[in-house]
Rosetta silent file (secondary structure, phi, psi, omega in degrees, C-alpha in Angstrom):
SEQUENCE: MQRREAIKNIGLSLGFVAATPTLMSILQSCTGDPKVEWTPEFFSPEEGSVLSKMVDIILPRTDDLPGAAELNVPQFIDKYINEVYSPEDQKLAKDGMKAFTNKLGVKNPEDLPGVKAEEVEKIIASSLGVGEDQRKDLERKLRDYKNTDDGAAPENEDALVFGFVKDIRGKTIYGFKISEYIGEEVLAYDPIPGEQKGCVSLEEVTGGKLWSL
SCORE:     score description
SCORE:     0.000 S_00000001
   1 L     0.000  132.997  177.042    3.603   16.813   11.717 S_00000001
   2 L   -63.974  148.521 -177.705    4.942   16.874    8.169 S_00000001
   3 H   -61.561  -35.216  179.384    5.041   13.505    6.418 S_00000001
   4 H   -60.791  -42.494  179.833    8.798   13.866    5.904 S_00000001
   5 H   -66.047  -41.907 -179.562    9.295   14.236    9.665 S_00000001
   6 H   -62.400  -41.976 -177.669    7.016   11.302   10.434 S_00000001
   7 H   -67.256  -43.242 -177.078    8.841    9.025    8.018 S_00000001
   8 H   -68.146  -26.199  179.559   12.316    9.874    9.229 S_00000001
   9 H   -77.725  -38.650 -177.175   11.228    9.243   12.808 S_00000001
  10 H   -86.490  -15.897  173.771    9.618    5.877   12.246 S_00000001
  11 L    58.115 -140.269 -175.516   12.335    4.699    9.889 S_00000001
  12 L  -108.547   43.372 -173.963   12.075    1.212    8.504 S_00000001
  13 L   -62.400  -23.031  178.653   10.277   -0.366   11.414 S_00000001
  14 L   -73.448  -20.724  174.527    8.137   -2.498    9.109 S_00000001
  15 L    78.239  172.204 -178.354   11.302   -4.219    7.933 S_00000001
  16 L  -100.621   61.841 -174.822   12.196   -5.895    4.697 S_00000001
  17 L   -77.085  119.056  171.183    9.888   -8.856    5.076 S_00000001
  18 L    54.636   29.963  178.768    9.857  -11.198    2.122 S_00000001
  19 L   -94.505  108.476 -177.025   10.808   -8.476   -0.329 S_00000001
  20 L   -75.671  161.830  177.868   12.597  -10.173   -3.207 S_00000001
  21 H   -55.502  -38.043  178.801   15.216   -8.358   -5.331 S_00000001
  22 H   -62.713  -43.083  178.793   12.692   -8.159   -8.167 S_00000001
  23 H   -62.744  -45.226 -177.195   10.152   -6.569   -5.858 S_00000001
  24 H   -64.244  -33.621 -177.012   12.699   -4.128   -4.477 S_00000001
  25 H   -64.190  -25.418  179.383   13.816   -3.099   -7.960 S_00000001
  26 H   -63.637  -32.829 -175.721   10.342   -1.765   -8.649 S_00000001
  27 L   -90.170    8.938  179.140   10.835    0.828   -5.943 S_00000001
  28 L  -103.394  154.137  174.525   14.177    1.999   -7.326 S_00000001
  29 L    53.347   46.000  179.298   14.858    4.773   -9.770 S_00000001
  30 L  -140.902   71.986 -174.790   11.373    6.204   -9.640 S_00000001
  31 L  -108.444  104.674  172.824   11.634    9.704   -8.222 S_00000001
  32 L    68.606   17.083  179.631    8.809   12.046   -9.056 S_00000001
  33 L  -127.484   81.713 -172.781    8.177   10.608  -12.494 S_00000001
  34 L   -65.738  142.470  174.698    4.961    8.605  -12.287 S_00000001
  35 L   -84.742  118.652 -178.380    4.320    5.865  -14.787 S_00000001
  36 L   -72.931  -35.984 -177.484    1.000    6.600  -16.399 S_00000001
  37 L  -122.236  136.116  174.448    0.704    3.150  -17.922 S_00000001
  38 L  -153.871  157.394 -177.838    1.698   -0.190  -16.453 S_00000001
  39 L  -110.652  108.090  179.766    0.566   -3.751  -16.856 S_00000001
  40 L   -63.182  152.709  176.359   -0.385   -5.467  -13.603 S_00000001
  41 L   -97.336  -31.740 -177.991    0.645   -9.070  -13.054 S_00000001
  42 L  -101.618  -53.984  179.005   -2.005   -9.984  -10.486 S_00000001
  43 L   -81.501  164.924  173.738   -4.883   -7.552  -10.967 S_00000001
  44 L   -74.654  161.791  177.606   -6.485   -6.739  -14.282 S_00000001
  45 H   -56.560  -37.744  179.684   -5.392   -3.474  -15.965 S_00000001
  46 H   -67.283  -40.756  176.883   -8.708   -1.907  -14.984 S_00000001
  47 H   -66.841  -32.454  177.244   -8.270   -3.001  -11.375 S_00000001
  48 H   -61.316  -34.916  178.368   -4.721   -1.654  -11.539 S_00000001
  49 H   -66.699  -35.274  176.839   -6.121    1.802  -12.272 S_00000001
  50 H   -68.417  -42.740  178.766   -8.227    1.561   -9.110 S_00000001
  51 H   -59.697  -41.412  179.449   -5.202    0.424   -7.106 S_00000001
  52 H   -61.583  -42.384  178.318   -3.208    3.427   -8.370 S_00000001
  53 H   -64.962  -39.884 -178.746   -5.935    5.800   -7.229 S_00000001
  54 H   -59.989  -48.757 -175.365   -6.133    4.071   -3.852 S_00000001
  55 H   -67.817  -31.712  179.545   -2.428    4.427   -3.048 S_00000001
  56 H   -78.887  -17.438  171.567   -2.353    8.073   -4.112 S_00000001
  57 H   -79.297  -40.173 -179.684   -5.314    8.789   -1.865 S_00000001
  58 H   -67.895  -44.619  177.460   -3.634    7.031    1.048 S_00000001
  59 L  -131.884   83.383 -179.336   -0.292    8.797    0.469 S_00000001
  60 L   -78.331  167.675  174.835   -0.794   11.741   -1.908 S_00000001
  61 L   -62.473  141.356  173.829    1.890   14.129   -3.120 S_00000001
  62 L  -120.988 -176.766 -179.004    2.792   16.872   -0.649 S_00000001
  63 L   -62.650  -31.405 -174.081    4.902   20.003   -0.977 S_00000001
  64 L  -118.456    3.068  179.897    8.067   18.110   -0.089 S_00000001
  65 L  -141.329  145.412  174.420    7.378   14.488   -1.026 S_00000001
  66 L   -71.574  161.522  175.352    6.107   12.597   -4.078 S_00000001
  67 L   -78.274  166.789 -176.937    2.929   10.578   -3.845 S_00000001
  68 L   -62.145  -37.753 -179.132    2.931    6.805   -3.500 S_00000001
  69 H   -65.107  -32.587  179.057    1.931    6.237   -7.128 S_00000001
  70 H   -66.915  -23.664 -179.469    4.918    8.301   -8.272 S_00000001
  71 H   -96.887   18.194  176.948    7.203    5.883   -6.417 S_00000001
  72 L    64.298   25.716  179.611    5.730    2.854   -8.215 S_00000001
  73 H   -64.568  -37.463  177.232    3.977    1.623   -5.093 S_00000001
  74 H   -59.531  -42.094  178.888    0.960    0.271   -7.054 S_00000001
  75 H   -63.542  -39.194  179.122    3.309   -1.866   -9.160 S_00000001
  76 H   -62.572  -46.540 -178.441    5.075   -3.031   -5.996 S_00000001
  77 H   -63.512  -44.192 -179.764    1.813   -4.046   -4.309 S_00000001
  78 H   -59.688  -44.861 -179.220    0.576   -5.878   -7.401 S_00000001
  79 H   -71.022  -36.486  178.907    3.826   -7.823   -7.727 S_00000001
  80 H   -60.414  -47.197  179.432    4.022   -8.454   -3.990 S_00000001
  81 H   -62.992  -39.725 -176.891    0.578  -10.054   -3.982 S_00000001
  82 H   -68.475  -34.820 -172.470    1.448  -12.047   -7.082 S_00000001
  83 H  -103.851  -24.035 -172.123    4.775  -13.373   -5.796 S_00000001
  84 L  -109.904  -36.336 -175.745    4.519  -13.442   -1.997 S_00000001
  85 L   -65.913  146.922  172.370    0.894  -14.034   -1.028 S_00000001
  86 L   -70.544  161.370  177.147   -0.401  -17.556   -0.456 S_00000001
  87 H   -55.333  -36.164  179.686   -3.155  -18.784   -2.824 S_00000001
  88 H   -66.314  -43.010 -179.954   -5.670  -18.207   -0.011 S_00000001
  89 H   -71.508  -31.897  175.539   -4.524  -14.625    0.528 S_00000001
  90 H   -64.129  -40.924  178.125   -4.456  -14.019   -3.226 S_00000001
  91 H   -63.527  -39.171  178.397   -8.083  -15.131   -3.414 S_00000001
  92 H   -63.325  -40.420  178.770   -8.909  -12.791   -0.548 S_00000001
  93 H   -65.399  -41.290  178.861   -7.219   -9.918   -2.402 S_00000001
  94 H   -63.225  -46.924  179.652   -9.136  -10.739   -5.592 S_00000001
  95 H   -65.913  -35.317  178.282  -12.442  -10.933   -3.756 S_00000001
  96 H   -64.986  -43.908  177.212  -11.579   -7.749   -1.875 S_00000001
  97 H   -63.202  -41.764  179.552  -10.904   -5.857   -5.091 S_00000001
  98 H   -61.746  -43.870  178.890  -14.130   -7.220   -6.597 S_00000001
  99 H   -64.484  -38.691  179.862  -16.129   -6.095   -3.555 S_00000001
 100 H   -63.800  -45.696 -179.328  -14.408   -2.689   -3.678 S_00000001
 101 H   -69.825  -29.296  173.945  -15.246   -2.151   -7.358 S_00000001
 102 H   -61.904  -40.163  178.253  -18.819   -3.299   -6.689 S_00000001
 103 H   -61.439  -29.062  179.481  -19.041   -0.488   -4.133 S_00000001
 104 L   -72.341  -14.803  177.625  -18.007    1.922   -6.880 S_00000001
 105 L    75.314   21.934  179.899  -21.155    0.933   -8.752 S_00000001
 106 L   -95.345  116.774 -177.835  -19.338    0.245  -12.007 S_00000001
 107 L   -82.634  -34.940 -179.824  -21.008   -2.578  -13.919 S_00000001
 108 L  -100.059  116.215 -179.109  -18.582   -2.682  -16.833 S_00000001
 109 H   -53.863  -29.396 -179.404  -14.956   -3.306  -15.748 S_00000001
 110 H   -65.288  -15.894  179.984  -13.754   -1.304  -18.742 S_00000001
 111 H   -88.480   -7.128 -176.645  -15.233    1.787  -17.078 S_00000001
 112 H   -58.725  -39.811  179.574  -13.089    1.447  -13.926 S_00000001
 113 H   -60.840  -21.632 -179.271  -10.233    3.686  -15.225 S_00000001
 114 H   -87.222   -2.132  179.615  -12.769    6.507  -15.537 S_00000001
 115 L   -66.160  134.915 -178.473  -13.817    6.344  -11.900 S_00000001
 116 L   -76.113  147.906 -179.942  -13.055    9.607  -10.118 S_00000001
 117 H   -59.744  -31.893 -179.400  -10.614    9.650   -7.224 S_00000001
 118 H   -62.580  -35.905  179.877  -13.297   11.261   -5.063 S_00000001
 119 H   -70.284  -38.995  177.136  -15.486    8.168   -5.422 S_00000001
 120 H   -65.403  -40.951 -177.703  -12.598    5.889   -4.453 S_00000001
 121 H   -63.579  -36.741  179.784  -11.784    8.131   -1.494 S_00000001
 122 H   -59.941  -42.301 -178.919  -15.338    7.897   -0.152 S_00000001
 123 H   -69.636  -40.903  177.702  -15.128    4.121    0.094 S_00000001
 124 H   -61.617  -47.060 -178.773  -11.674    4.230    1.681 S_00000001
 125 H   -63.244  -39.021 -179.853  -12.809    6.814    4.230 S_00000001
 126 H   -65.917  -40.838 -178.359  -15.956    4.845    5.007 S_00000001
 127 H   -69.673  -39.238 -176.703  -14.007    1.619    5.538 S_00000001
 128 H   -85.389  -10.505 -176.602  -11.330    3.172    7.716 S_00000001
 129 L  -100.625   13.684 -178.769  -13.761    5.330    9.664 S_00000001
 130 L   -69.668  152.116  177.451  -15.853    2.575   11.212 S_00000001
 131 L   -75.574  174.027 -174.721  -16.400    2.571   14.953 S_00000001
 132 H   -60.847  -46.385 -178.333  -14.949    0.044   17.347 S_00000001
 133 H   -64.214  -42.765 -179.862  -18.022   -2.217   17.474 S_00000001
 134 H   -67.583  -36.409  178.239  -18.433   -2.220   13.701 S_00000001
 135 H   -60.838  -44.612 -179.947  -14.716   -2.896   13.236 S_00000001
 136 H   -63.838  -38.704  179.161  -14.928   -5.966   15.458 S_00000001
 137 H   -65.430  -41.932  179.210  -18.001   -7.169   13.581 S_00000001
 138 H   -66.393  -38.889  178.976  -16.282   -6.732   10.213 S_00000001
 139 H   -66.939  -36.234  176.665  -13.175   -8.530   11.441 S_00000001
 140 H   -64.379  -44.478  179.144  -15.347  -11.412   12.692 S_00000001
 141 H   -63.667  -35.968  179.457  -17.071  -11.659    9.318 S_00000001
 142 H   -66.768  -39.798  176.595  -13.697  -11.584    7.585 S_00000001
 143 H   -64.423  -41.659  178.881  -12.469  -14.474    9.753 S_00000001
 144 H   -61.763  -40.610  179.460  -15.681  -16.381    9.000 S_00000001
 145 H   -61.048  -43.689 -178.953  -15.176  -15.756    5.311 S_00000001
 146 H   -64.940  -37.360 -176.439  -11.628  -17.138    5.483 S_00000001
 147 H   -74.688  -36.792 -174.561  -12.783  -20.182    7.420 S_00000001
 148 H   -97.137  -21.192  178.306  -15.800  -21.035    5.297 S_00000001
 149 L    51.929   50.406 -179.262  -14.530  -19.816    1.904 S_00000001
 150 L   -95.710   19.500  173.616  -18.046  -19.059    0.721 S_00000001
 151 L    78.714  179.015 -177.832  -16.869  -16.534   -1.850 S_00000001
 152 L   -80.825   60.359  178.785  -17.562  -12.871   -2.250 S_00000001
 153 L   -66.490  151.221 -178.164  -21.206  -13.209   -1.224 S_00000001
 154 H   -52.643  -36.387 -178.193  -23.136   -9.940   -0.842 S_00000001
 155 H   -70.197  -15.097  178.343  -23.296  -10.386    2.924 S_00000001
 156 H   -96.982   -2.868 -169.443  -19.506  -10.461    3.028 S_00000001
 157 H   -60.028  -47.453 -178.820  -18.987   -7.390    0.852 S_00000001
 158 H   -61.502  -40.680  179.924  -18.500   -4.821    3.617 S_00000001
 159 H   -66.832  -40.667  179.239  -16.061   -7.107    5.436 S_00000001
 160 H   -64.348  -42.185  178.365  -14.119   -7.814    2.239 S_00000001
 161 H   -64.022  -43.929  179.232  -13.864   -4.105    1.424 S_00000001
 162 H   -58.187  -49.509 -179.627  -12.784   -3.353    4.988 S_00000001
 163 H   -65.468  -39.048 -179.130  -10.063   -6.022    4.896 S_00000001
 164 H   -65.766  -45.861 -179.542   -8.931   -5.037    1.404 S_00000001
 165 H   -62.920  -42.676  178.223   -8.613   -1.341    2.239 S_00000001
 166 H   -61.472  -42.429 -178.978   -6.667   -2.132    5.410 S_00000001
 167 H   -64.976  -46.084 -179.332   -4.344   -4.442    3.494 S_00000001
 168 H   -65.857  -37.736  177.031   -3.708   -1.919    0.701 S_00000001
 169 H   -60.748  -45.682  179.638   -3.122    0.845    3.246 S_00000001
 170 H   -63.603  -43.439 -179.810   -0.503   -1.258    5.026 S_00000001
 171 H   -69.046  -31.845  178.038    1.232   -2.273    1.808 S_00000001
 172 H   -64.539  -47.603  179.675    1.176    1.325    0.576 S_00000001
 173 H   -63.210  -42.917  179.966    2.962    2.594    3.688 S_00000001
 174 H   -61.241  -50.666 -178.961    5.409   -0.324    3.551 S_00000001
 175 H   -63.092  -38.872  179.718    6.230    0.165   -0.140 S_00000001
 176 H   -62.830  -44.846 -174.892    6.558    3.918    0.284 S_00000001
 177 H   -70.633  -29.214 -178.502    8.940    3.614    3.215 S_00000001
 178 L   -97.715    9.510  179.110   11.272    1.120    1.573 S_00000001
 179 L   -70.780  155.915 -179.504   11.413    2.969   -1.747 S_00000001
 180 H   -59.276  -40.296 -176.972   14.755    4.187   -3.017 S_00000001
 181 H   -62.661  -48.976 -179.163   13.642    7.814   -2.854 S_00000001
 182 H   -64.419  -40.451 -178.926   12.621    7.686    0.807 S_00000001
 183 H   -62.903  -37.455 -174.443   15.732    5.694    1.710 S_00000001
 184 H   -96.974  -28.511 -172.532   18.127    8.132    0.062 S_00000001
 185 H  -105.020  -18.603 -175.486   16.353   11.472    0.272 S_00000001
 186 H  -114.115  -50.383  178.424   14.426   11.364    3.553 S_00000001
 187 L   -81.306  168.528  176.438   16.125    8.911    5.912 S_00000001
 188 E   -71.269  125.561 -172.533   19.823    9.044    6.828 S_00000001
 189 L  -131.312  129.159  175.827   21.663    7.347    3.963 S_00000001
 190 L  -137.508  105.339 -176.383   25.300    6.350    3.611 S_00000001
 191 L   -65.489  -23.210 -179.985   26.073    4.079    0.621 S_00000001
 192 L  -127.530   84.265 -178.427   29.516    3.243    2.028 S_00000001
 193 L   -59.972  140.869  179.058   29.228    2.839    5.831 S_00000001
 194 L  -100.503 -140.498 -177.655   32.436    3.541    7.715 S_00000001
 195 L   -63.969  136.593  177.881   33.545    2.733   11.256 S_00000001
 196 L   -81.288  124.207  177.144   30.800    1.521   13.577 S_00000001
 197 L  -120.419  114.690 -169.657   30.401    3.757   16.626 S_00000001
 198 L   -83.867  -16.825 -174.067   27.958    2.336   19.127 S_00000001
 199 L  -129.850   74.832  179.928   27.540    5.208   21.564 S_00000001
 200 L  -133.607  161.936  178.845   26.878    8.448   19.722 S_00000001
 201 L   -78.902  123.657  178.489   24.050   10.927   19.579 S_00000001
 202 H   -63.071  -34.430  179.510   21.661   10.174   16.715 S_00000001
 203 H   -63.850  -39.993 -179.114   20.771   13.856   16.643 S_00000001
 204 H   -71.668  -38.936 -174.201   24.419   14.764   16.199 S_00000001
 205 H   -81.032  -42.057 -173.251   25.181   12.125   13.570 S_00000001
 206 H  -124.329    4.966 -176.502   22.058   12.184   11.395 S_00000001
 207 L    73.926   22.106  179.028   20.049   15.156   12.590 S_00000001
 208 L    92.979   -3.568 -179.767   17.634   12.799   14.341 S_00000001
 209 L   -80.542  145.723  170.474   16.946   10.663   11.281 S_00000001
 210 L   -79.849  158.861 -177.429   17.001    6.888   11.445 S_00000001
 211 E   -76.867  143.676  170.561   19.290    5.066    9.075 S_00000001
 212 L   -84.988  126.739 -177.108   18.151    3.796    5.745 S_00000001
 213 L  -102.858    0.000    0.000   19.114    0.128    5.469 S_00000001
């Protein structure tokens, strides 16, 4: 199934949870013109370059849709973590990013922007491709980490990477789906709604698309 079809079918089921006007503005007016440079508020600039690669691996450009980075999703995720996450969840995100960059084998943070997307993709694929038993074990370790707060110890690294990748994947899909481009160009969009008709065929009215809210 094409990504455009998948998006129009699932609509905005994730909802507009805790998305402030400032956060939402990041996802507006950014159609197919990626920002090469941006200054993260939560992550370091070097970590921001890794985040940009991650989101474009999770949702890359296709023939009919821009990639997540082109829609400012990395900036959205960075600001979301900075403004919405609790201090505990922010620490988890920081430790998760640190564990992720450790996996990349980069000793000098200044070298992170030079990391190839293929290297980032390997870690993402490894984290998301774990089997059921390993997933449960990683989730248990992640809960233990949250409960004991013993820092990004080496024994927690795999669990932190697993949790971080899952979190970034979820935020990437969320940010992508609520972006202005997807709302206006992919989902059914009417800036000035008219009369409400409660019993009509969605296929007839919107071609099967869910409404952009």
